Coordinates of C-alpha atoms in Angstrom, one line a residue:
Chain A
M1 CA 1.7 90.8 9.0
A2 CA 5.0 89.3 7.9
V3 CA 5.9 85.8 8.9
S4 CA 8.6 86.9 11.3
S5 CA 6.3 89.3 13.1
V6 CA 3.8 86.4 13.6
A7 CA 6.6 84.4 15.0
S8 CA 7.7 87.1 17.3
A9 CA 4.2 87.7 18.5
I10 CA 3.7 84.1 19.3
Q11 CA 7.0 83.8 21.0
A12 CA 6.3 86.8 23.1
K13 CA 3.1 85.4 24.5
I14 CA 3.5 81.7 25.0
P15 CA 6.5 79.6 26.0
V16 CA 7.8 78.3 22.8
A17 CA 10.3 75.4 22.5
S18 CA 11.4 76.4 19.0
S19 CA 10.3 78.3 16.0
D20 CA 11.5 78.1 12.4
E21 CA 10.6 78.9 8.9
F22 CA 10.9 76.8 5.9
R23 CA 9.9 77.9 2.3
G24 CA 7.8 80.7 3.7
Q25 CA 5.9 78.5 6.1
L26 CA 6.2 79.2 9.8
R27 CA 6.4 76.3 12.3
V28 CA 6.2 76.7 16.1
V29 CA 6.9 73.9 18.5
V30 CA 5.0 74.2 21.8
P31 CA 5.5 72.2 25.0
A32 CA 2.6 69.9 25.8
E33 CA 1.5 71.7 29.0
S34 CA 0.9 75.0 27.3
L35 CA -0.9 73.6 24.3
E36 CA -4.4 74.7 25.2
S37 CA -3.4 78.2 26.1
A38 CA -1.3 78.5 23.0
L39 CA -4.2 77.5 20.7
R40 CA -6.5 79.8 22.5
M41 CA -4.0 82.7 22.3
V42 CA -3.4 82.1 18.6
K43 CA -7.1 81.9 17.8
D44 CA -8.3 84.8 19.9
E45 CA -5.5 87.3 19.8
L46 CA -3.7 86.6 16.5
G47 CA -6.8 85.8 14.6
F48 CA -6.0 82.4 13.3
D49 CA -9.6 81.3 13.2
L50 CA -9.5 78.4 10.7
L51 CA -8.3 75.0 11.9
V52 CA -7.1 73.4 8.7
D53 CA -6.0 70.0 9.9
I54 CA -4.8 68.1 12.9
T55 CA -2.4 65.4 12.1
C56 CA 0.5 63.5 13.6
V57 CA 4.0 62.3 12.7
D58 CA 5.6 59.3 14.1
Y59 CA 9.4 59.7 14.4
L60 CA 10.1 56.2 15.5
H61 CA 12.7 55.4 12.7
Y62 CA 13.8 59.0 12.1
R63 CA 17.5 59.7 12.5
G64 CA 18.2 62.0 15.4
A65 CA 14.7 62.1 16.7
R66 CA 14.2 62.9 20.4
D67 CA 10.5 62.4 20.8
R68 CA 8.2 59.8 19.2
F69 CA 5.1 61.7 18.2
G70 CA 4.7 65.2 16.8
L71 CA 1.1 66.3 16.9
V72 CA 0.6 69.0 14.3
Y73 CA -2.1 71.7 14.2
L74 CA -2.4 73.6 10.9
L75 CA -4.0 77.0 11.4
A76 CA -4.9 79.7 9.0
N77 CA -6.0 83.3 9.3
T78 CA -8.9 83.9 6.9
S79 CA -8.6 87.7 6.9
N80 CA -5.0 88.0 5.8
N81 CA -4.1 84.5 4.5
Q82 CA -1.5 83.7 7.0
R83 CA -0.8 80.1 7.9
V84 CA 1.0 78.7 10.9
T85 CA 1.8 75.3 12.1
L86 CA 1.8 74.5 15.8
R87 CA 3.6 71.3 16.8
V88 CA 3.5 69.4 20.1
M89 CA 6.0 66.7 20.8
L90 CA 4.7 63.7 22.7
N91 CA 6.2 60.6 24.1
E92 CA 4.8 57.4 25.4
P93 CA 3.2 56.9 27.8
N94 CA 1.9 60.4 28.1
L95 CA -0.1 60.5 24.9
T96 CA -2.9 62.6 26.3
V97 CA -3.6 66.2 25.2
P98 CA -6.5 68.5 25.9
T99 CA -9.0 68.7 23.1
A100 CA -9.4 71.6 20.7
V101 CA -13.1 71.0 20.3
P102 CA -14.2 73.9 22.5
L103 CA -12.2 76.3 20.2
W104 CA -13.0 74.8 16.8
E105 CA -16.0 72.5 16.2
G106 CA -14.2 70.9 13.3
A107 CA -11.6 69.5 15.5
N108 CA -14.1 66.8 16.5
W109 CA -13.5 64.6 13.5
L110 CA -9.9 65.5 13.1
E111 CA -9.1 64.4 16.6
R112 CA -11.1 61.2 16.1
E113 CA -8.9 60.5 13.1
V114 CA -5.7 61.1 15.0
W115 CA -7.0 58.8 17.8
D116 CA -7.9 56.1 15.2
M117 CA -4.6 56.3 13.3
F118 CA -2.1 57.0 16.0
G119 CA -3.6 56.4 19.4
I120 CA -3.3 59.9 20.9
Q121 CA -6.0 60.5 23.4
F122 CA -7.8 63.8 23.6
E123 CA -9.3 64.5 27.0
G124 CA -12.5 66.3 27.0
H125 CA -13.5 65.1 23.6
P126 CA -17.2 64.5 23.4
D127 CA -17.1 61.3 21.3
L128 CA -13.7 59.7 20.9
R129 CA -14.2 56.6 18.8
R130 CA -12.8 55.2 15.6
I131 CA -13.8 57.1 12.5
L132 CA -12.1 55.4 9.5
L133 CA -11.7 51.9 10.6
P134 CA -14.3 49.5 12.1
D135 CA -14.8 49.7 15.8
E136 CA -13.4 46.2 16.3
F137 CA -10.0 47.1 14.9
D138 CA -7.4 46.8 17.6
S139 CA -4.3 48.7 16.6
H140 CA -3.4 52.2 15.5
P141 CA -2.3 51.6 11.9
L142 CA -0.3 54.8 11.0
R143 CA 2.3 54.1 13.7
K144 CA 5.6 53.1 12.2
D145 CA 5.7 49.8 14.0
Y146 CA 2.5 48.6 12.4
P147 CA 3.1 46.7 9.1
L148 CA 1.6 47.9 5.9
Q149 CA -0.2 44.7 5.2
G150 CA -1.7 44.6 8.6
Q151 CA -1.8 41.9 11.1
G152 CA -4.5 39.7 9.7
E153 CA -7.5 41.9 10.3
R154 CA -8.3 42.4 6.7
H155 CA -9.1 38.8 6.0
N156 CA -10.9 37.9 9.1
F157 CA -14.4 37.5 7.6
P158 CA -16.7 34.6 6.9
V159 CA -16.7 33.1 3.4
L160 CA -19.9 32.9 1.4
T161 CA -20.2 30.1 -1.0
R162 CA -22.6 29.4 -3.7
E163 CA -24.7 26.9 -1.8
E164 CA -25.5 28.8 1.2
A165 CA -25.9 32.3 -0.2
Chain B
M1 CA -53.2 65.7 15.7
P2 CA -51.4 68.9 14.7
L3 CA -50.6 69.0 11.0
T4 CA -48.2 71.9 10.5
E5 CA -44.6 71.8 11.5
A6 CA -44.9 74.7 13.8
A7 CA -47.7 73.1 15.6
I8 CA -45.9 69.8 16.0
A9 CA -42.8 71.4 17.3
A10 CA -44.7 73.5 19.7
D11 CA -46.6 70.7 21.0
P12 CA -44.9 69.8 24.3
E13 CA -46.4 66.4 24.9
R14 CA -45.5 65.2 21.5
G15 CA -41.8 65.0 22.1
Q16 CA -39.7 63.9 19.2
D17 CA -41.0 60.5 18.5
Y18 CA -42.6 61.4 15.3
L19 CA -39.1 61.6 13.8
W20 CA -38.2 58.6 11.9
T21 CA -34.6 57.3 11.9
L22 CA -33.5 55.9 8.6
N23 CA -30.2 54.3 7.7
F24 CA -29.1 55.8 4.4
G25 CA -26.7 52.9 4.1
P26 CA -23.3 52.7 2.7
Q27 CA -24.7 51.1 -0.5
H28 CA -27.0 53.6 -1.9
P29 CA -27.0 55.0 -5.4
A30 CA -27.3 58.6 -4.3
T31 CA -24.2 58.4 -2.1
H32 CA -22.1 57.2 -5.1
T33 CA -19.1 56.1 -3.3
T34 CA -19.7 54.8 0.1
L35 CA -21.0 57.1 2.7
R36 CA -23.4 56.1 5.4
L37 CA -25.9 58.6 6.9
V38 CA -28.2 58.0 9.8
L39 CA -31.0 60.4 9.0
K40 CA -33.8 61.6 11.2
L41 CA -36.7 62.4 9.0
D42 CA -39.9 64.3 9.5
G43 CA -41.9 63.1 6.6
E44 CA -39.7 64.0 3.6
R45 CA -37.7 66.7 5.4
V46 CA -34.4 65.8 6.9
V47 CA -34.1 67.1 10.5
D48 CA -30.7 65.6 11.5
A49 CA -28.0 63.6 9.7
V50 CA -25.1 61.9 11.3
P51 CA -22.5 60.7 8.8
D52 CA -20.4 57.6 9.2
I53 CA -17.4 57.3 7.1
G54 CA -14.5 54.9 6.5
Y55 CA -16.0 52.6 3.9
L56 CA -13.4 53.6 1.4
H57 CA -10.4 54.1 3.6
S58 CA -7.6 52.5 1.7
G59 CA -4.4 53.4 3.6
F60 CA -3.0 55.9 1.2
E61 CA -0.8 57.4 3.8
K62 CA 0.7 54.2 4.8
I63 CA 1.4 53.3 1.2
G64 CA 3.3 56.5 0.9
E65 CA 5.8 55.4 3.4
H66 CA 7.1 52.8 1.0
L67 CA 7.1 54.6 -2.3
D68 CA 9.2 57.5 -3.7
Y69 CA 7.9 60.7 -5.1
N70 CA 7.5 59.6 -8.7
Q71 CA 5.9 56.3 -7.7
Y72 CA 3.4 57.9 -5.3
V73 CA 1.8 59.9 -8.1
T74 CA 0.0 56.8 -9.3
V75 CA -1.6 56.5 -5.9
T76 CA -2.7 60.2 -5.9
D77 CA -4.6 59.5 -9.1
R78 CA -6.9 57.2 -7.1
M79 CA -7.7 59.7 -4.4
N80 CA -10.2 61.8 -6.3
Y81 CA -10.5 59.6 -9.3
I82 CA -12.9 61.9 -11.1
S83 CA -10.3 64.5 -11.8
P84 CA -7.0 62.7 -11.4
M85 CA -4.7 65.2 -13.2
A86 CA -5.4 67.8 -10.6
N87 CA -4.3 65.5 -7.9
N88 CA -1.1 64.7 -9.7
V89 CA -0.4 68.4 -10.1
A90 CA -1.1 69.1 -6.5
W91 CA 1.2 66.3 -5.3
H92 CA 4.1 67.3 -7.4
H93 CA 3.6 71.0 -6.5
A94 CA 4.0 70.1 -2.9
V95 CA 7.0 67.9 -3.6
E96 CA 8.7 70.5 -5.6
K97 CA 8.1 73.1 -2.9
L98 CA 9.7 70.7 -0.4
I99 CA 12.7 70.0 -2.6
G100 CA 13.1 73.5 -3.8
V101 CA 12.8 72.8 -7.5
E102 CA 11.1 75.3 -9.8
P103 CA 9.5 73.9 -12.9
T104 CA 9.9 75.8 -16.2
P105 CA 7.1 78.2 -17.3
R106 CA 6.1 75.8 -20.1
C107 CA 5.6 73.1 -17.6
Q108 CA 3.6 75.3 -15.3
Y109 CA 1.3 76.2 -18.2
I110 CA 0.8 72.6 -19.2
R111 CA 0.0 71.7 -15.6
V112 CA -2.5 74.4 -15.3
I113 CA -4.2 73.5 -18.6
V114 CA -4.5 69.8 -17.7
S115 CA -5.7 70.4 -14.2
E116 CA -8.4 72.8 -15.5
L117 CA -9.5 70.3 -18.0
A118 CA -9.7 67.7 -15.2
R119 CA -11.8 70.2 -13.2
I120 CA -14.2 70.7 -16.1
S121 CA -14.7 66.9 -16.4
D122 CA -15.2 66.6 -12.7
H123 CA -17.9 69.2 -12.7
L124 CA -19.6 67.6 -15.7
L125 CA -19.7 64.3 -14.0
S126 CA -20.9 65.6 -10.7
C127 CA -23.7 67.7 -12.2
G128 CA -24.6 64.7 -14.4
A129 CA -24.7 62.5 -11.4
I130 CA -27.1 64.9 -9.6
G131 CA -29.3 64.7 -12.7
L132 CA -29.0 60.9 -12.8
D133 CA -30.2 60.6 -9.2
V134 CA -33.1 62.9 -9.5
G135 CA -34.2 61.6 -12.9
A136 CA -32.9 64.3 -15.3
F137 CA -31.0 61.7 -17.3
T138 CA -30.4 63.8 -20.4
F139 CA -27.7 66.0 -18.9
F140 CA -25.8 62.9 -17.7
L141 CA -25.5 61.6 -21.3
Y142 CA -24.6 64.9 -22.8
G143 CA -22.2 65.7 -20.0
F144 CA -20.5 62.3 -20.6
Y145 CA -20.1 63.1 -24.2
Q146 CA -18.2 66.2 -23.3
R147 CA -16.2 64.1 -20.8
E148 CA -15.3 61.6 -23.5
Q149 CA -13.9 64.5 -25.6
I150 CA -11.7 65.4 -22.6
Y151 CA -10.7 61.7 -22.2
D152 CA -9.6 61.8 -25.8
I153 CA -7.4 64.7 -25.1
F154 CA -5.8 63.0 -22.1
E155 CA -5.4 59.8 -24.1
A156 CA -3.6 61.6 -26.9
L157 CA -1.4 63.4 -24.3
C158 CA -0.3 60.6 -22.1
G159 CA -1.9 57.3 -23.1
A160 CA -4.5 56.9 -20.4
R161 CA -8.1 58.1 -20.2
F162 CA -7.9 58.8 -16.6
T163 CA -5.7 57.9 -13.7
N164 CA -2.9 59.1 -15.8
S165 CA 0.1 59.7 -13.6
Y166 CA 1.2 62.6 -15.7
T167 CA 3.4 64.7 -13.6
R168 CA 6.9 64.0 -12.5
V169 CA 9.2 65.9 -10.1
G170 CA 10.2 69.0 -11.9
G171 CA 8.1 68.4 -15.0
V172 CA 5.6 66.2 -16.7
L173 CA 5.8 62.9 -18.5
H174 CA 5.5 64.0 -22.1
D175 CA 5.5 67.4 -23.6
M176 CA 2.4 68.4 -25.5
T177 CA 2.5 67.6 -29.2
P178 CA 0.8 69.8 -31.8
L179 CA -1.9 67.2 -32.2
V180 CA -2.8 67.5 -28.5
I181 CA -2.8 71.3 -28.7
E182 CA -5.1 71.2 -31.7
K183 CA -7.4 68.7 -29.9
I184 CA -7.7 71.1 -27.0
R185 CA -8.1 74.2 -29.0
Y186 CA -10.5 73.1 -31.7
P187 CA -13.6 72.2 -29.7
L188 CA -13.0 74.8 -27.0
N189 CA -15.1 77.6 -28.4
R190 CA -18.0 75.4 -29.2
K191 CA -17.7 73.5 -25.9
R192 CA -18.6 76.6 -24.0
Q193 CA -21.8 77.2 -25.9
Q194 CA -22.7 73.6 -25.8
I195 CA -22.3 73.3 -22.1
A196 CA -24.2 76.5 -21.6
L197 CA -27.0 75.1 -23.7
Q198 CA -27.0 71.7 -22.1
S199 CA -26.9 73.0 -18.6
G200 CA -30.4 74.2 -19.2
W201 CA -31.5 70.6 -19.1
I202 CA -30.5 70.3 -15.6
V203 CA -31.1 73.8 -14.3
R204 CA -34.6 73.9 -15.6
A205 CA -35.3 70.3 -14.8
R206 CA -38.8 69.6 -13.5
A207 CA -37.5 67.8 -10.4
F208 CA -35.6 70.8 -9.2
Q209 CA -38.1 73.4 -10.3
G210 CA -40.9 71.7 -8.5
R211 CA -39.1 71.8 -5.2
R212 CA -38.4 75.6 -5.3
Chain C
M1 CA -20.1 55.0 -15.4
A2 CA -18.8 55.7 -18.9
T3 CA -20.0 52.3 -19.9
G4 CA -23.6 53.3 -19.5
A5 CA -23.2 56.6 -21.2
S6 CA -23.4 57.5 -24.8
R7 CA -20.2 56.5 -26.4
H8 CA -19.9 53.0 -25.1
D9 CA -23.5 52.2 -24.6
L10 CA -24.4 49.2 -22.5
A11 CA -28.0 49.3 -23.3
R12 CA -27.4 47.7 -26.7
F13 CA -26.4 44.5 -24.9
G14 CA -29.6 44.3 -22.9
A15 CA -28.0 45.6 -19.8
E16 CA -29.4 49.1 -19.5
V17 CA -31.4 48.9 -16.4
F18 CA -29.2 49.8 -13.4
R19 CA -31.6 49.1 -10.6
F20 CA -29.9 49.9 -7.3
S21 CA -32.0 47.6 -5.2
P22 CA -30.5 44.2 -4.6
R23 CA -33.9 42.5 -4.5
Q24 CA -34.5 43.3 -8.2
C25 CA -31.1 42.5 -9.6
D26 CA -29.5 39.6 -11.4
L27 CA -25.9 40.9 -11.7
M28 CA -23.8 42.6 -9.1
I29 CA -20.7 44.5 -10.4
V30 CA -18.2 45.2 -7.6
A31 CA -16.2 48.1 -9.0
G32 CA -13.3 49.4 -7.1
R33 CA -11.5 48.7 -3.9
V34 CA -13.4 46.9 -1.2
V35 CA -12.4 48.0 2.3
M36 CA -12.7 45.7 5.2
K37 CA -15.4 47.9 6.8
M38 CA -17.5 47.5 3.6
L39 CA -17.1 43.8 3.1
P40 CA -19.9 42.7 5.6
V41 CA -22.2 45.1 3.8
L42 CA -21.2 43.7 0.5
Q43 CA -21.9 40.2 1.7
R44 CA -25.2 41.2 3.0
I45 CA -26.2 42.7 -0.3
W46 CA -25.1 39.4 -2.0
Q47 CA -27.3 37.5 0.3
Q48 CA -30.2 39.8 -0.4
M49 CA -30.1 39.2 -4.1
H50 CA -32.4 36.6 -5.4
E51 CA -31.3 33.5 -7.3
P52 CA -30.1 33.3 -10.1
K53 CA -27.4 35.8 -9.5
W54 CA -23.9 36.4 -10.7
C55 CA -21.1 38.6 -9.7
I56 CA -18.5 40.5 -11.8
S57 CA -15.4 41.7 -10.0
M58 CA -14.4 44.8 -11.9
G59 CA -11.0 46.2 -11.8
A60 CA -7.7 45.1 -10.3
C61 CA -8.6 46.4 -6.9
A62 CA -11.8 44.3 -6.5
S63 CA -10.2 41.2 -8.0
T64 CA -6.9 41.2 -6.2
G65 CA -6.5 44.3 -4.1
G66 CA -4.7 46.1 -6.8
I67 CA -2.1 48.6 -5.8
F68 CA -3.7 48.7 -2.3
D69 CA -1.8 46.0 -0.5
T70 CA -2.7 47.6 2.9
Y71 CA -4.1 46.8 6.2
C72 CA -7.6 47.7 5.3
V73 CA -8.2 46.6 1.7
V74 CA -9.5 43.1 1.0
Q75 CA -7.1 41.4 -1.3
G76 CA -9.8 40.1 -3.7
I77 CA -13.4 39.7 -3.0
D78 CA -13.3 36.2 -4.3
R79 CA -11.8 35.2 -1.0
F80 CA -15.2 35.8 0.6
M81 CA -17.8 35.7 -2.2
P82 CA -18.3 33.7 -5.3
V83 CA -17.3 35.6 -8.4
D84 CA -18.1 34.6 -11.9
M85 CA -16.1 37.1 -14.1
Y86 CA -13.1 39.2 -13.5
V87 CA -12.3 42.4 -15.3
P88 CA -8.7 43.5 -15.2
G89 CA -7.4 47.0 -15.5
C90 CA -7.0 50.0 -13.3
P91 CA -9.3 51.4 -14.3
P92 CA -10.8 49.0 -16.8
R93 CA -11.9 50.5 -20.0
P94 CA -15.6 50.5 -20.8
E95 CA -14.9 48.1 -23.7
Q96 CA -13.5 45.6 -21.1
L97 CA -16.6 45.8 -19.0
I98 CA -18.8 45.3 -22.0
Q99 CA -16.7 42.3 -23.0
A100 CA -17.0 40.9 -19.5
I101 CA -20.8 41.2 -19.7
I102 CA -20.9 39.5 -23.1
D103 CA -18.6 36.7 -21.8
L104 CA -20.9 36.3 -18.8
Q105 CA -23.9 36.0 -21.1
E106 CA -22.1 33.3 -23.0
K107 CA -21.1 31.5 -19.8
I108 CA -24.7 31.6 -18.6
Q109 CA -25.8 30.3 -22.0
H110 CA -23.5 27.3 -21.7
E111 CA -23.5 26.4 -18.1
G112 CA -27.1 26.7 -16.8
T113 CA -28.8 29.1 -14.5
I114 CA -31.2 27.3 -12.2
A115 CA -29.3 27.2 -9.0
G116 CA -25.9 28.4 -8.0
S117 CA -25.1 25.1 -6.4
E118 CA -24.1 23.6 -9.7
F119 CA -21.1 26.0 -9.8
S120 CA -19.5 24.8 -6.7
L121 CA -19.1 21.1 -7.6
S122 CA -15.6 20.1 -6.9
S123 CA -15.1 18.9 -10.5
R124 CA -15.6 22.5 -11.5
Q125 CA -13.1 24.0 -9.2
Q126 CA -9.7 24.4 -10.6
P127 CA -7.0 23.9 -8.1
K128 CA -5.7 27.3 -7.2
R129 CA -2.0 28.0 -6.8
A130 CA -1.3 30.1 -3.8
L131 CA 0.4 33.4 -4.6
V132 CA 2.7 34.0 -1.7
E133 CA 2.3 37.5 -0.4
L134 CA 5.4 39.5 0.1
P135 CA 6.2 43.1 1.1
I136 CA 6.2 45.7 -1.6
L137 CA 9.9 46.4 -1.9
G138 CA 12.5 44.1 -3.2
Q139 CA 10.9 40.9 -4.3
A140 CA 8.8 39.6 -7.2
P141 CA 5.8 37.4 -6.2
R142 CA 6.2 33.7 -6.8
F143 CA 3.8 30.8 -6.9
D144 CA 4.2 28.3 -4.2
S145 CA 2.8 25.0 -5.6
S146 CA 3.3 23.2 -2.3
V147 CA 0.6 25.3 -0.7
R148 CA -2.9 24.4 -1.8
V149 CA -5.6 26.9 -1.3
D150 CA -8.8 25.6 0.2
V151 CA -11.7 27.4 -1.3
H152 CA -13.8 27.3 1.8
S153 CA -11.3 28.3 4.4
T154 CA -11.0 31.7 5.9
E155 CA -7.3 31.7 6.9
R156 CA -5.0 32.2 3.9
E157 CA -1.3 31.9 3.6
G158 CA 0.2 33.9 6.4
V159 CA -2.1 36.8 5.9

């Protein structure tokens, strides 16, 4: 299947906000309400059975951005090596999307990472807690308004000296 | 008390409390870098394992927001620091795809050669580490000798044994000199036979054979 | 790892035995970056080691944070643990690590081993100049001699 036919197949079946192609890679932007049905359709009918990654982009300082977060699902079809990117644009305060765990088990950890780093909630997720950072950490570090050096969490530990340890 | 597994599992009153929860902590030699596993054990057999990660999360993505493409290659070295050349090649491959630059054929050949050498050294270390953990120490030492030869090649090529940030956008840092080409080509034939011979020390190791 | 292997052999300096249990060790080598999630574990391991014990901080990332000036990497384990020897480099060459072990052996020879408390005498502490932390782009780090670093305090300069 050529890339354009995948694009047209997706556009025929789900309401798509936009779809474009860059360097041979197809990207489809889906509105947030139809995310779950879009993922299900793409998995069952078009055969994209491998969820490669779920990640997110924060467009806070981007010129000409209309929405703040773009949640990205990278999907691949293992039988004919096609890849497609599904993107959902999200804005505060509606940062909740349905979880993809019923469709792909691997989405469990991927969504935990997105929650940890960006703060996007996945409703229906069995175990949504921090995966990479300690549980006591407050903020969501990969947002653009969080500084690189952190806000003092990294040095908030007791000091061991030679006498007591 | 039932002794076989089938009998234990089939015993309805027993429940699951014979299973023993063990914290295979973040500091453990077998995990090499820091991975924490909470294991449920039935004697020596692992029934369930829940991993807990994040003990080496260093904020690579956040660093990338402040560096440009040629600076970030130094950070990609440290991601899989056992085969760093391969990471450099992968990073710049992605960058060049984004920008739309096509490197020359010579550059593509050089990148493939160095990333394959990095892959060989990665496998030597990983198999050596398996042997180290189990007790088959000989292969670790011989594998490291092979790795040192590959380190010599990298050092002659770009100055660093590993974590060499060798690729740049559209090319590589230095071209390969005839010395480097000779260093790669000369031991290559013997290396294959040597590794085939030495792999016997790990494949036929008593620790693995006894568990078959 | 290359230090223990065949070309640069650490066994010839009497340091062959890598026992991974902290109860049986004299020397702890912290190699590589230490993430804030790992630091309590590291402190617990240090407390589990029996006296006399020493610590080598190997590499730029363990000594100062290295290239990882981020929200999750501890900028030097000596902020939270006593360190005896620092090995620079990213990554350090095996020869540097061997030199560090030899230097530590000499330091032990000259300075006594019985209890760690003799190391923390105030006469032994050199006053540390505080390196002011700055964002990555644009400025070179400078030493601020007006700020004195207190060895035992947790809060550092505007961290």
